[in-house]
PDB file of C-alpha atoms in Angstrom:
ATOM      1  CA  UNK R  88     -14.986 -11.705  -9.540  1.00 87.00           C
ATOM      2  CA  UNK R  89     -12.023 -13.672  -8.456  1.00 93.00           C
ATOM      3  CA  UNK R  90     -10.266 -12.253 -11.377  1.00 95.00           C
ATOM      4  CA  UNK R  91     -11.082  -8.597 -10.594  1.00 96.00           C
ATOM      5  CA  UNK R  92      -9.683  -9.222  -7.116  1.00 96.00           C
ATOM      6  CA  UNK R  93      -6.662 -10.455  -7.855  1.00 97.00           C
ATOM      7  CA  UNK R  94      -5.705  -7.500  -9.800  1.00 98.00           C
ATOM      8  CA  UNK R  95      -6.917  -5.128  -7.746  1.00 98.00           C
ATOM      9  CA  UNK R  96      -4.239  -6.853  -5.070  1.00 98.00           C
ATOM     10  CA  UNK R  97      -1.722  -7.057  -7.681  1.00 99.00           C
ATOM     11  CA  UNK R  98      -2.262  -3.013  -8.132  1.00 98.00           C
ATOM     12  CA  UNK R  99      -2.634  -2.265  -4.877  1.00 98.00           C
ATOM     13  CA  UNK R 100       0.602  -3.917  -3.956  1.00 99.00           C
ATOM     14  CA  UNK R 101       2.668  -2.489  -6.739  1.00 98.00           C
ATOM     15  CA  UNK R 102       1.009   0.934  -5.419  1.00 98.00           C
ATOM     16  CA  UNK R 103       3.523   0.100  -2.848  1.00 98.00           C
ATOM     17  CA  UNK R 104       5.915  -1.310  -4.410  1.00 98.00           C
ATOM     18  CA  UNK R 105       6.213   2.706  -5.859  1.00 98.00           C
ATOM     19  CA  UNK R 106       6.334   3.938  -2.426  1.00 97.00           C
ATOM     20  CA  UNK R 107       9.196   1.748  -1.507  1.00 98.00           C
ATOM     21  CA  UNK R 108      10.534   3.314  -4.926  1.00 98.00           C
ATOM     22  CA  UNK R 109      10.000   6.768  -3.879  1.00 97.00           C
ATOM     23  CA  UNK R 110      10.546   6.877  -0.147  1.00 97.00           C
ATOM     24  CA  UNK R 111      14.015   5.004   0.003  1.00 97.00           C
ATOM     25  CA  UNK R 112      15.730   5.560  -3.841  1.00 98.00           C
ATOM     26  CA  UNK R 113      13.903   9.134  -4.996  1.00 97.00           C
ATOM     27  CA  UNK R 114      13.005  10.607  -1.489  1.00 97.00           C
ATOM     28  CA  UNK R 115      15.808  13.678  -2.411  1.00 96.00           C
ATOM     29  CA  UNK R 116      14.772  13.696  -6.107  1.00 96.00           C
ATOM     30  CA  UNK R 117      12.429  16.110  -7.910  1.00 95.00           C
ATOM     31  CA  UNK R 118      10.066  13.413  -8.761  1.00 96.00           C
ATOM     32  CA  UNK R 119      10.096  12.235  -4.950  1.00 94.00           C
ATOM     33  CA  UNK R 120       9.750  15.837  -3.332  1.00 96.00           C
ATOM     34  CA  UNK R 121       7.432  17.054  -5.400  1.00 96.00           C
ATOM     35  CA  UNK R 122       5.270  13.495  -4.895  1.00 93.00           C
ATOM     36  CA  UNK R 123       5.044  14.555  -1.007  1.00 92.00           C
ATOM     37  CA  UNK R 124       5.603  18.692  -1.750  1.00 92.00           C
ATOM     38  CA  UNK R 125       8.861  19.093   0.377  1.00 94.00           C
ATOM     39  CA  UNK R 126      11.675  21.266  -0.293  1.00 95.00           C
ATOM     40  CA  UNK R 127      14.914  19.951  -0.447  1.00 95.00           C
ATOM     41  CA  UNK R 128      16.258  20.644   2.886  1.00 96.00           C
ATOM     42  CA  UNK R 129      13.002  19.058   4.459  1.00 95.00           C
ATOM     43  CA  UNK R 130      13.615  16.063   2.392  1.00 96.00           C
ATOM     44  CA  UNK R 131      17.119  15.537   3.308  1.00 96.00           C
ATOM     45  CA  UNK R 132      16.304  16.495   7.091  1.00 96.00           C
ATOM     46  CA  UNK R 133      13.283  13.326   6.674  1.00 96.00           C
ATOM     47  CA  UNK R 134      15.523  10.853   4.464  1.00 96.00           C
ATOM     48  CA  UNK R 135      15.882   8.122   7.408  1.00 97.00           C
ATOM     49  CA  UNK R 136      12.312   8.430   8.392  1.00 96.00           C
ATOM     50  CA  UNK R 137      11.314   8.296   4.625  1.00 97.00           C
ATOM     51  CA  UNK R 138      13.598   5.333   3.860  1.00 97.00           C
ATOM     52  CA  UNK R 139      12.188   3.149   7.329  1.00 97.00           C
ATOM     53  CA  UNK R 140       9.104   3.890   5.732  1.00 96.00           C
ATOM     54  CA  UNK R 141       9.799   2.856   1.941  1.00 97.00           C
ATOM     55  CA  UNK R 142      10.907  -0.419   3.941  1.00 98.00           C
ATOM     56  CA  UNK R 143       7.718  -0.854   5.592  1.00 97.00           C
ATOM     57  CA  UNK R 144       5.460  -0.310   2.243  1.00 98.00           C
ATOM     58  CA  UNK R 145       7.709  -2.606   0.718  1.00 98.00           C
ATOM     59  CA  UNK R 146       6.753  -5.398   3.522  1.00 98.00           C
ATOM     60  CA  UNK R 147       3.093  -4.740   2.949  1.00 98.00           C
ATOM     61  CA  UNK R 148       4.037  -5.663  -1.608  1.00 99.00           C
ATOM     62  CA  UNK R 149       5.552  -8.658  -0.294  1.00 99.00           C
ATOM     63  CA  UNK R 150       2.764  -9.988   2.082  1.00 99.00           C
ATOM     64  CA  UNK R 151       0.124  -8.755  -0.886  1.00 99.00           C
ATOM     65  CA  UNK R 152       2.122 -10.880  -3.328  1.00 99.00           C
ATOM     66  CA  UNK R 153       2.486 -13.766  -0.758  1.00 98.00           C
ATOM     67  CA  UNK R 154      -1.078 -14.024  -0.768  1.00 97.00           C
ATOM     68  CA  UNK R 155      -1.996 -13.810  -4.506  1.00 97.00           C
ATOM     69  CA  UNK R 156       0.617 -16.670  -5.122  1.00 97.00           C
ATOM     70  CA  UNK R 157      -0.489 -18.660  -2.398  1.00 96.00           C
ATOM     71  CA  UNK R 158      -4.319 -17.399  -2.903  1.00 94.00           C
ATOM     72  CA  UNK R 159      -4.459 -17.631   0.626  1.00 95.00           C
ATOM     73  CA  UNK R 160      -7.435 -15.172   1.255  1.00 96.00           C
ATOM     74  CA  UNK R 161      -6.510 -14.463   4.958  1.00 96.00           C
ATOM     75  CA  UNK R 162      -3.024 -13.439   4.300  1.00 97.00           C
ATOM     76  CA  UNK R 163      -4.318 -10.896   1.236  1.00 98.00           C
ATOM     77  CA  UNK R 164      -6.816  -9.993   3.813  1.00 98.00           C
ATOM     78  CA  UNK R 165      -4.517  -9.122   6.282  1.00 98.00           C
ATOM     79  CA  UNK R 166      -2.127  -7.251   4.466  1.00 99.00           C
ATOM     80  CA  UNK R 167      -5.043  -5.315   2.536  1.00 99.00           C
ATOM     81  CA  UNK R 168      -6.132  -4.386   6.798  1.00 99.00           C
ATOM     82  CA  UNK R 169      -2.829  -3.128   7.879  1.00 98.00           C
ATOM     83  CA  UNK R 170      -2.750  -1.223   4.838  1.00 98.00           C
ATOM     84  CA  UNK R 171      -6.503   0.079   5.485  1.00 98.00           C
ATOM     85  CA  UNK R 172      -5.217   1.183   8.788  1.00 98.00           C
ATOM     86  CA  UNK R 173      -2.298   2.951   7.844  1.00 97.00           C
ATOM     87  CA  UNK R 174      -4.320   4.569   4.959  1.00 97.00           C
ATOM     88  CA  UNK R 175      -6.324   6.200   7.700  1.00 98.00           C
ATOM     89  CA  UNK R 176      -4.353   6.378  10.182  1.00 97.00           C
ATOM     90  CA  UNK R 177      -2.293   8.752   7.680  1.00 95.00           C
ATOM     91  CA  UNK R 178      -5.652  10.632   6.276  1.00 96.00           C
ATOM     92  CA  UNK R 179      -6.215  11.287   9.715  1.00 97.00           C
ATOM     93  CA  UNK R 180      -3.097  12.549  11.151  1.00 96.00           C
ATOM     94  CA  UNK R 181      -0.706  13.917   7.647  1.00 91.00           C
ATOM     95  CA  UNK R 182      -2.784  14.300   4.736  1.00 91.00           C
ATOM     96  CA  UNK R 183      -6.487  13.594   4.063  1.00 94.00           C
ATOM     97  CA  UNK R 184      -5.624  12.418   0.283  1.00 94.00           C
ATOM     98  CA  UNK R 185      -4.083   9.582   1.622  1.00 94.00           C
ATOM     99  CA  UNK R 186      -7.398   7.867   2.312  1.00 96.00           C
ATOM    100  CA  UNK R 187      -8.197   8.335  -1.246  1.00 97.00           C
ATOM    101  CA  UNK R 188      -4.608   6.924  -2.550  1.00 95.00           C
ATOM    102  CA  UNK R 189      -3.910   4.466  -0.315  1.00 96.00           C
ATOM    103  CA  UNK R 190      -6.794   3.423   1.899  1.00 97.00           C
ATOM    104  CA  UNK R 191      -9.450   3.502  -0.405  1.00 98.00           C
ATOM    105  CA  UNK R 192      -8.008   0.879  -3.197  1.00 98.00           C
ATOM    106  CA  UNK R 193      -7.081  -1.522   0.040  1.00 98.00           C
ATOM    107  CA  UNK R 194     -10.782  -1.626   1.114  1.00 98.00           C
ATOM    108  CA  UNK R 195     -12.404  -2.825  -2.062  1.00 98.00           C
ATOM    109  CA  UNK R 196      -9.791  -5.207  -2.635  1.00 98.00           C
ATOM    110  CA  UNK R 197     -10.294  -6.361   0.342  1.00 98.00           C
ATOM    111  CA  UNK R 198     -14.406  -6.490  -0.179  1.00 98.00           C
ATOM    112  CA  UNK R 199     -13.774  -8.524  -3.643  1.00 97.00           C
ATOM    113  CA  UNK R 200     -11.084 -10.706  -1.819  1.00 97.00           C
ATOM    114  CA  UNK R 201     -13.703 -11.550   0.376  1.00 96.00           C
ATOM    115  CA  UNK R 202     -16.725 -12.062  -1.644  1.00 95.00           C
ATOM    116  CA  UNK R 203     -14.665 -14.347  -4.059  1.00 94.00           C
ATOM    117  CA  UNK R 204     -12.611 -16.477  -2.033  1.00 85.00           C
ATOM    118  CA  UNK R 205     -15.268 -17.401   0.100  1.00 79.00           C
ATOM    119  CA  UNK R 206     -14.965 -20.821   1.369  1.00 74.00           C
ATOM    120  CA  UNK R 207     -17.435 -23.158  -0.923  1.00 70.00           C
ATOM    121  CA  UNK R 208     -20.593 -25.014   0.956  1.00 73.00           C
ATOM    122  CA  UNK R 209     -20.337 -28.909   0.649  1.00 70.00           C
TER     123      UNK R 209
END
């Protein structure tokens, strides 16, 4: 099970790793308007926001890939949370797919995280 959760963190993270991609170096492309359905002027009105943002998904890679190197289970688990959050948080309040993409992977990697890195009984 260990194994399964590792790559589930590994995907999950490069899941944002491609949102980094698309929010802050294809936000005014075709391939990064039509991922979020904007037109071009709403893109280019949105490209700060969208690039802060790309930045921020991009901190939640590095603290997933922080704690599959280190296999520090509370660090995965807390990056896998904040990710859960803003997966709702953004279901909730932009687009209900969002769960679905983003929250959704985060929560059973975060159930296999911790079922397998469980501390072991001496």
């Amino acid at each position: 099970m260990k194994a399964a959760a590792k790559i589930l963190v590994f995907c999950v993270a490069a899941l944002h790793i491609w949102f980094l991609v698309l929010e802050m170096f294809l936000w005014n492309h075709p391939i990064g308007r039509n991922a979020f359905g904007l037109t071009a002027e709403d893109a280019e009105t949105m490209a700060v926001m969208a690039a802060n943002q790309g930045l921020y998904n991009g901190f939640l890679a590095a603290g997933l890939f922080w704690g599959l190197f280190s296999e520090k289970r509370d660090i995965m688990q807390f990056f896998l949370a904040c990710i859960v959050v803003a997966g709702v948080y953004g279901g909730m309040t932009a687009k209900a797919s969002i769960i679905w993409i983003q929250a959704a992977p985060a929560i059973i990697a975060f159930v296999l995280v911790s079922l397998s890195y469980r501390p072991k009984k001496i």
